Structure formats: structure tokens, C-alpha cells
JSON list of C-alpha atoms in Angstrom, two decimals:
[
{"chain": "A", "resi": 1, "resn": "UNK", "atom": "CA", "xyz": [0.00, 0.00, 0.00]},
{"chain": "A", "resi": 2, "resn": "UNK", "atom": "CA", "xyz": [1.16, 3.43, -0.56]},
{"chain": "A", "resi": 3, "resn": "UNK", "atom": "CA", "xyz": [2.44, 5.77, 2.37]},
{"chain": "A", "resi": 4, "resn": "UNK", "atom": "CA", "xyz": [0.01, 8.84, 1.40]},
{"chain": "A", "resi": 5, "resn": "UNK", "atom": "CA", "xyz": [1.96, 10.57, 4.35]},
{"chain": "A", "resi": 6, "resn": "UNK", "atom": "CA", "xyz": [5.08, 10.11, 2.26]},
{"chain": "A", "resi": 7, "resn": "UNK", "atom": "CA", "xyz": [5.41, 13.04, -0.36]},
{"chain": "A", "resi": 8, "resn": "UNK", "atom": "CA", "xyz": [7.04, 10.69, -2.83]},
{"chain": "A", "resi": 9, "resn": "UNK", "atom": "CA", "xyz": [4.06, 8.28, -2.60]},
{"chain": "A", "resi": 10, "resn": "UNK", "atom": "CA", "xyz": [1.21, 11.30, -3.02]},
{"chain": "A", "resi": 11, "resn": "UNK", "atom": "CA", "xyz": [3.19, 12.56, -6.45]},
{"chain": "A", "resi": 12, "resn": "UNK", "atom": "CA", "xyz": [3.33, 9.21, -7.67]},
{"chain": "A", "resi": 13, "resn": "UNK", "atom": "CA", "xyz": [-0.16, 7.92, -6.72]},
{"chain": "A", "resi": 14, "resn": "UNK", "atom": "CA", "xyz": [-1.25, 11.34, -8.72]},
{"chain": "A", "resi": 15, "resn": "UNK", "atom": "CA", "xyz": [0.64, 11.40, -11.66]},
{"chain": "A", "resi": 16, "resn": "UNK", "atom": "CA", "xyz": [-0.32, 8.01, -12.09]},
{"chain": "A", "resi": 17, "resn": "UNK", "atom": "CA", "xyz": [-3.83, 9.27, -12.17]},
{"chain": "A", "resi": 18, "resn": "UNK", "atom": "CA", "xyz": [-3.21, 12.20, -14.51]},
{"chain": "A", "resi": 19, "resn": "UNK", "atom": "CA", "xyz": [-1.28, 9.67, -17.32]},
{"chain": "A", "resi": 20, "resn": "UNK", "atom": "CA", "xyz": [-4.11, 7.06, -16.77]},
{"chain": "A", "resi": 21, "resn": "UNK", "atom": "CA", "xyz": [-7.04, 9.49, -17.29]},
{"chain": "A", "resi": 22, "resn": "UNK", "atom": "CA", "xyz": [-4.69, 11.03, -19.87]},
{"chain": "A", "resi": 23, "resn": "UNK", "atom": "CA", "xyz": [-4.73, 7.92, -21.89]},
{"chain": "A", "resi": 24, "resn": "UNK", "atom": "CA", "xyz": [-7.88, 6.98, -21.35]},
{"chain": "A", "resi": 25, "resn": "UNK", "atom": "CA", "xyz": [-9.57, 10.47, -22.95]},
{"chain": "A", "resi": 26, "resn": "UNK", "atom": "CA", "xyz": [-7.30, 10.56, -25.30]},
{"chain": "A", "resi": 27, "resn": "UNK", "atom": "CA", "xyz": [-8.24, 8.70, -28.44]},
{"chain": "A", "resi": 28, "resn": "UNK", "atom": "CA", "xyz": [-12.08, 10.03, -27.38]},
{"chain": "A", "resi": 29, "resn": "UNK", "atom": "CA", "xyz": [-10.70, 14.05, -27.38]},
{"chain": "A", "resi": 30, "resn": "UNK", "atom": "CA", "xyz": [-9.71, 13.21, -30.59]},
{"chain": "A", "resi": 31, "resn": "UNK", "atom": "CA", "xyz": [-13.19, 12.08, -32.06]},
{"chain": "A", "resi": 32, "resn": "UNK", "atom": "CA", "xyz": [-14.16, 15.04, -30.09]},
{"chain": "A", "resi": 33, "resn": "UNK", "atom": "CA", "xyz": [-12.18, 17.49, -31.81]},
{"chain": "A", "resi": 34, "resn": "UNK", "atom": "CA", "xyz": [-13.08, 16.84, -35.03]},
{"chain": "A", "resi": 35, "resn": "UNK", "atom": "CA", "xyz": [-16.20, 17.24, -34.45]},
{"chain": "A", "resi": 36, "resn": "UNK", "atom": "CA", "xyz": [-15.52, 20.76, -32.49]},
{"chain": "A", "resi": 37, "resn": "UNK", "atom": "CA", "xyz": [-16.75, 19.21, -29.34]},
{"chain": "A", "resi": 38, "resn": "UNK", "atom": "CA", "xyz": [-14.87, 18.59, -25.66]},
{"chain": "A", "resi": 39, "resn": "UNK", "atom": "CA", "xyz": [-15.03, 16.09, -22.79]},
{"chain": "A", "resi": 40, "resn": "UNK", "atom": "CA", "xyz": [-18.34, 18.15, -21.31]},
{"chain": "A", "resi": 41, "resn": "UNK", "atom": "CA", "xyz": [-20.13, 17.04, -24.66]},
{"chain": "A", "resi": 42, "resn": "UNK", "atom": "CA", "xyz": [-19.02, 13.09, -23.85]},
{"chain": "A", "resi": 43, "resn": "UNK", "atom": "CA", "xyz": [-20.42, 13.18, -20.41]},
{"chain": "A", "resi": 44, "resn": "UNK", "atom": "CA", "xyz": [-24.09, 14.44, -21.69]},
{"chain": "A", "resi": 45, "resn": "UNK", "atom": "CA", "xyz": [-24.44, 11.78, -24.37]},
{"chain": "A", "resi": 46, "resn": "UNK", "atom": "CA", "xyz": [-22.38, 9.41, -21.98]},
{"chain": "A", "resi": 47, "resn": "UNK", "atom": "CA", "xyz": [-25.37, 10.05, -19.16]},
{"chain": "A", "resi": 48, "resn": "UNK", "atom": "CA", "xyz": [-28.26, 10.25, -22.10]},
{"chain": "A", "resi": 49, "resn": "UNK", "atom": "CA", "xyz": [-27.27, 6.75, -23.10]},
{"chain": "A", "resi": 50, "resn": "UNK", "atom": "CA", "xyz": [-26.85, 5.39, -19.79]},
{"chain": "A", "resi": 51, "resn": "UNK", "atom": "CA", "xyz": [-30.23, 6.60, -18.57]},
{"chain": "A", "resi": 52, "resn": "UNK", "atom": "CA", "xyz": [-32.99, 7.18, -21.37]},
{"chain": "A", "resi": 53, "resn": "UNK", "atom": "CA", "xyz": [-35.30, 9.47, -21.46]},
{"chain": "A", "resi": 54, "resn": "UNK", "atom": "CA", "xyz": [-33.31, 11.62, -18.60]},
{"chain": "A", "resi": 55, "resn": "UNK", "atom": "CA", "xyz": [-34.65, 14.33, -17.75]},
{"chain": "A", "resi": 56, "resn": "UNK", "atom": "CA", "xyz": [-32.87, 17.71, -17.81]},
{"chain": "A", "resi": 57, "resn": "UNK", "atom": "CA", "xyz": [-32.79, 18.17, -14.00]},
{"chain": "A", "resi": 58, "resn": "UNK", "atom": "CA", "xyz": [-31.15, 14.28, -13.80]},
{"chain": "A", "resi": 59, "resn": "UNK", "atom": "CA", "xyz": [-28.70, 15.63, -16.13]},
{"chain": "A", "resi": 60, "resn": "UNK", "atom": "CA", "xyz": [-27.72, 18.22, -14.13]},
{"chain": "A", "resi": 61, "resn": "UNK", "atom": "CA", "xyz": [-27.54, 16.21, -11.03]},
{"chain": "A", "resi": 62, "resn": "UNK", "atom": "CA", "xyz": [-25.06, 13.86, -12.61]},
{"chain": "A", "resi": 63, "resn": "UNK", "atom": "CA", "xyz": [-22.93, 16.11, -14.17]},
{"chain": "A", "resi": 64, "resn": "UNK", "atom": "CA", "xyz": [-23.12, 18.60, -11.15]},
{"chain": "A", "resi": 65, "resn": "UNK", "atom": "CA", "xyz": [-23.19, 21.84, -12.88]},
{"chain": "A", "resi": 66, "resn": "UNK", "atom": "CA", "xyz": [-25.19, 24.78, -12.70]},
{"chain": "A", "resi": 67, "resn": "UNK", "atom": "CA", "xyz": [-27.99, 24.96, -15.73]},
{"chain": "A", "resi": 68, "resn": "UNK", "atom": "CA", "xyz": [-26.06, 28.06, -17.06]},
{"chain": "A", "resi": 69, "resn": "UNK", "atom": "CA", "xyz": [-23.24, 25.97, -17.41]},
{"chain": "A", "resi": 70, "resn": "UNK", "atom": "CA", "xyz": [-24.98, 22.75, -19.52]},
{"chain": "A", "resi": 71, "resn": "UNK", "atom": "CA", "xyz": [-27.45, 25.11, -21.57]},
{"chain": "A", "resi": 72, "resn": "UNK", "atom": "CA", "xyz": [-24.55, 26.04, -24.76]},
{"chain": "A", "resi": 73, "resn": "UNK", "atom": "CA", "xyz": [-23.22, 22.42, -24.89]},
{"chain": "A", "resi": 74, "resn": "UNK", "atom": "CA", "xyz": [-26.51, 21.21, -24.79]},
{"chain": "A", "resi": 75, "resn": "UNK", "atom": "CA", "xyz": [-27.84, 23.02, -27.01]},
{"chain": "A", "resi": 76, "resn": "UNK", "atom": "CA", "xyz": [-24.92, 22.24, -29.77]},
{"chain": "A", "resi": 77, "resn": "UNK", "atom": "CA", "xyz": [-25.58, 18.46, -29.50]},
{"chain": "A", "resi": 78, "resn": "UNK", "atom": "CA", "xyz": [-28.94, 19.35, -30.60]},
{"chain": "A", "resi": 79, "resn": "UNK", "atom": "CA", "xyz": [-28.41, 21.59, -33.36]},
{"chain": "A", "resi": 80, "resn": "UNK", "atom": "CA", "xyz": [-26.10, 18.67, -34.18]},
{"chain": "A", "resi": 81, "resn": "UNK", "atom": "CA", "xyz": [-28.92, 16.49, -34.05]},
{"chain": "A", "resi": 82, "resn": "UNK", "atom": "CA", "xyz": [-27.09, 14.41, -31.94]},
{"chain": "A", "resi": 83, "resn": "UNK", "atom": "CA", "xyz": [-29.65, 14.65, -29.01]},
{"chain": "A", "resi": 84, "resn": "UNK", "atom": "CA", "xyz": [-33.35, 15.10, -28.71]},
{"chain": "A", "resi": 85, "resn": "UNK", "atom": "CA", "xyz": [-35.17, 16.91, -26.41]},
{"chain": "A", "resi": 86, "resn": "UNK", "atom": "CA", "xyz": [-38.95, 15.71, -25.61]},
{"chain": "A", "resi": 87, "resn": "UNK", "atom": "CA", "xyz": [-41.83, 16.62, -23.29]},
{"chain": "A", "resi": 88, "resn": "UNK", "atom": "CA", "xyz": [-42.89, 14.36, -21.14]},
{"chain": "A", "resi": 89, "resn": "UNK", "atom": "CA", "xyz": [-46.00, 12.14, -21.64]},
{"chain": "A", "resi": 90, "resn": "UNK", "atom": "CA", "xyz": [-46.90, 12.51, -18.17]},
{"chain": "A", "resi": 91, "resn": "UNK", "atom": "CA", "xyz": [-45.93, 15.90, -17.46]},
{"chain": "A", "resi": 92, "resn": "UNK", "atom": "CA", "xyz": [-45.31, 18.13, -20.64]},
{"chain": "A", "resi": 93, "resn": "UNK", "atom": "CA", "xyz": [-43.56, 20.95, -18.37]},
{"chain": "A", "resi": 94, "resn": "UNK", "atom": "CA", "xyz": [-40.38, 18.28, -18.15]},
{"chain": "A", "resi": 95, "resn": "UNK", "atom": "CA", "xyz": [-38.29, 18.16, -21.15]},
{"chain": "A", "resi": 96, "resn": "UNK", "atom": "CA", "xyz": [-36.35, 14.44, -21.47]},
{"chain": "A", "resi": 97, "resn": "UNK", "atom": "CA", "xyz": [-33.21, 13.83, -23.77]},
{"chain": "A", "resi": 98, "resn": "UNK", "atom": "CA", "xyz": [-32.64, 10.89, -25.96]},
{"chain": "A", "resi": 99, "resn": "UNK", "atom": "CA", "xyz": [-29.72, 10.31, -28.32]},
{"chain": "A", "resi": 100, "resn": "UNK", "atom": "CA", "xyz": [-30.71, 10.19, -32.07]},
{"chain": "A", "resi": 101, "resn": "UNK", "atom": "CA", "xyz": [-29.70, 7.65, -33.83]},
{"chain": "A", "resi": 102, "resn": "UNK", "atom": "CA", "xyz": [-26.68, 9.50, -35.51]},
{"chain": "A", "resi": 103, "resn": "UNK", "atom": "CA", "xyz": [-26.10, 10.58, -31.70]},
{"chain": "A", "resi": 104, "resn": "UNK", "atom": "CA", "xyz": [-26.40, 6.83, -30.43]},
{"chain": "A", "resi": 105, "resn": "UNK", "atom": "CA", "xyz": [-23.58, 5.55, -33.11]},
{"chain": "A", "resi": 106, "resn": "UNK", "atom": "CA", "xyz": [-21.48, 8.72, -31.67]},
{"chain": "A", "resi": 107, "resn": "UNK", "atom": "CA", "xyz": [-21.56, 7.91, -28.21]},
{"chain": "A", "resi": 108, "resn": "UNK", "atom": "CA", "xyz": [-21.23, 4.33, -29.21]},
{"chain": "A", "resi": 109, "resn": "UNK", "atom": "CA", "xyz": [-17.74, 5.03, -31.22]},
{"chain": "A", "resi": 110, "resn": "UNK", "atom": "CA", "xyz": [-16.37, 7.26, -28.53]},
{"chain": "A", "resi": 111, "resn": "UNK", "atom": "CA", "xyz": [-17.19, 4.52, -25.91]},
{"chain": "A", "resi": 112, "resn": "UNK", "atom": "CA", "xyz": [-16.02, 1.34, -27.97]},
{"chain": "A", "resi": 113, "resn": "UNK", "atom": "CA", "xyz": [-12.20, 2.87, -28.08]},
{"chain": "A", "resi": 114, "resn": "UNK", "atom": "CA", "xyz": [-12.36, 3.80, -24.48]},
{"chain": "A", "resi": 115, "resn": "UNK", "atom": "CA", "xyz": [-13.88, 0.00, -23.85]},
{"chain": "A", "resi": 116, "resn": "UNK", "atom": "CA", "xyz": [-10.87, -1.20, -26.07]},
{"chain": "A", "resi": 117, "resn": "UNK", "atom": "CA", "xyz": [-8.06, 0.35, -24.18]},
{"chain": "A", "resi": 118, "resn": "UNK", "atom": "CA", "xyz": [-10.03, -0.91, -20.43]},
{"chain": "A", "resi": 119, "resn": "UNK", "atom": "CA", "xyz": [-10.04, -4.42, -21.90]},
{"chain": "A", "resi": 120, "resn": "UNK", "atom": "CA", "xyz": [-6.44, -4.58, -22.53]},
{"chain": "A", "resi": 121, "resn": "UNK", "atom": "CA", "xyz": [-5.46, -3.12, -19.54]},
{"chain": "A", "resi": 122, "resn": "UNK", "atom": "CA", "xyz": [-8.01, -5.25, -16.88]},
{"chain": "A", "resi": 123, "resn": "UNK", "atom": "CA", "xyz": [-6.40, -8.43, -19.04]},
{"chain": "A", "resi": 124, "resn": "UNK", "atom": "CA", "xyz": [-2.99, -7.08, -17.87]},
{"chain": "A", "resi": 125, "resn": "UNK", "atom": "CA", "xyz": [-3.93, -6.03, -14.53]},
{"chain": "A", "resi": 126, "resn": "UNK", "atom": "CA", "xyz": [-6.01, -8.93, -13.41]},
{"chain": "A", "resi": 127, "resn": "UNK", "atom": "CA", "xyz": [-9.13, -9.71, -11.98]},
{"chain": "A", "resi": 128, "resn": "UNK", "atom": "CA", "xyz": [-8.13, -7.80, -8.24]},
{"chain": "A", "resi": 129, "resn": "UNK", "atom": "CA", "xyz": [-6.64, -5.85, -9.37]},
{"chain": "A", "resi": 130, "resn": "UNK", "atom": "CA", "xyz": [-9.42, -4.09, -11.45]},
{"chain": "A", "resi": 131, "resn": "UNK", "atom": "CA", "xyz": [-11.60, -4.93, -8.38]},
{"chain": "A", "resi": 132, "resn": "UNK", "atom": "CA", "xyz": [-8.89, -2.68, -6.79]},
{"chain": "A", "resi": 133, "resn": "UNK", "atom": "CA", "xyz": [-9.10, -0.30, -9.57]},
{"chain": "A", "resi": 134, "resn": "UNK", "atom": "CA", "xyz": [-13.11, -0.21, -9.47]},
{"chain": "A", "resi": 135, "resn": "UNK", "atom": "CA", "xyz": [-13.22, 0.39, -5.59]},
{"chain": "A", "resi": 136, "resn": "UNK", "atom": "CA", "xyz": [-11.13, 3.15, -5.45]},
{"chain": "A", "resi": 137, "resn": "UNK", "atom": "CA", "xyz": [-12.85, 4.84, -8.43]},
{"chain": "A", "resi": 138, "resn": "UNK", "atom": "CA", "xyz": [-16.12, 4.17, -6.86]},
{"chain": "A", "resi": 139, "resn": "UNK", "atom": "CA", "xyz": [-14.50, 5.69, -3.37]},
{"chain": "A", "resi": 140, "resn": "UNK", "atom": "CA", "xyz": [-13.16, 8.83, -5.19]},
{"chain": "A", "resi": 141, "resn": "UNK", "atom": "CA", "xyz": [-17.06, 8.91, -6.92]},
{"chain": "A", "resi": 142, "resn": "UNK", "atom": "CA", "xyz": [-18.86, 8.93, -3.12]},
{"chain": "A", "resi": 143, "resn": "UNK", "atom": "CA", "xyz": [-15.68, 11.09, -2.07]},
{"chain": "A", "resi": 144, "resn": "UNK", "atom": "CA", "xyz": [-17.34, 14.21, -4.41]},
{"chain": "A", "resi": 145, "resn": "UNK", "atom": "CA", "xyz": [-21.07, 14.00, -2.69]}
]
């Protein structure tokens, strides 16, 4: 285990962070680019594909920002058509977002070469230690609440 006290230990433990996170956006920030999009335009059609028919509100729960903040990238996907925004059969005051399907195949493409590089990686690692790697993620996850 790593002495955290130890300042040798904390710059490691971080910069192994910042080259693994590094890596793992990396062939994604590309797709992103040529698109003219960033990493805040991954997490909203991440989340949108992960929970259908979310509703704006859920959205900004998850992602933690203020509306302000979501309303310009949110509003590209859709001029994009990339994402849909629909009223809600039950209460037409609440807008929900789906992908389209051109947004679906997106998210789908940026996902599969982030999948790809995980795969090879967990083989390497092993099975503890991506239980290792999923508990600490998870930890740092409950650590932001």
C-alpha cells in the first residue's frame, strides 16, 4: 500500500492518475475534436445513453453543474442532431433527452475505443486488481457527494 503521508508516494499515486485518465480520454478528445466538441459534450451523451429518457434536471444532477453551465453544450448536440429533447407524456412541463440515432452511433464510437483500451489493460492487470481499480474509483465517486 502506498504511504500517502510520504510526499514521494502522493506525487506518484497522482501522476499516475493524470497519465491514466490522460490515456484513457485521449483517443475520445480526438473524435471530439473533429467534431468541435470537448469532454463536457461526452459526459451528456455518456449520461443520455446510460439513462434514457433523462430528464434535464437528472442531467444536471449527474454532471453537477449549474444549468447556465450545460445550456450552450446542450444546445450544440442538438443543433447537431445528436440529441433530442422531448416533453414528457406525463408531465409536458419536463423536457427528457434521448440520443438520435446519428447521436447513439457517436456515443457508441467514442465509448467502444475507451472499452478497447479498459479491456487490454483489466487483461494485464487482473481480476483484483481491477476490483482494486473499481473500488477506489467508486471511493473517489462517493468522495465528491
Amino acid at each position: 500500500m502506498l504511504d500517502l503521508k510520504n510526499p514521494t508516494s502522493q506525487q506518484m499515486a497522482m501522476e499516475a492518475f493524470f497519465f491514466g485518465y490522460q490515456a484513457f480520454t485521449a483517443k475520445a478528445d480526438e473524435m471530439l475534436e473533429r467534431r468541435g466538441l470537448s469532454r463536457v459534450h461526452q459526459r451528456i451523451v455518456f449520461f443520455i445513453a446510460r439513462y434514457p429518457s433523462l430528464s434535464v434536471k437528472e442531467l444536471l444532477a449527474l454532471l453537477g453543474v449549474s444549468k447556465q453551465a450545460l445550456n450552450m453544450p446542450l444546445r450544440q448536440l442538438m443543433e447537431m442532431h445528436l440529441v433530442n429533447s422531448v416533453a414528457s407524456e406525463t408531465d409536458k412541463r419536463k423536457r427528457l433527452l434521448e440520443l438520435t440515432a446519428e447521436g447513439e452511433r457517436f456515443e457508441q464510437a467514442l465509448r467502444r475505443e475507451q472499452v478497447k483500451l479498459l479491456e487490454r489493460v483489466f487483461a494485464e492487470a487482473g481480476e483484483a486488481a481491477v476490483d482494486g481499480w473499481l473500488a477506489v474509483n467508486l471511493g473517489l465517486g462517493k468522495a465528491g457527494d
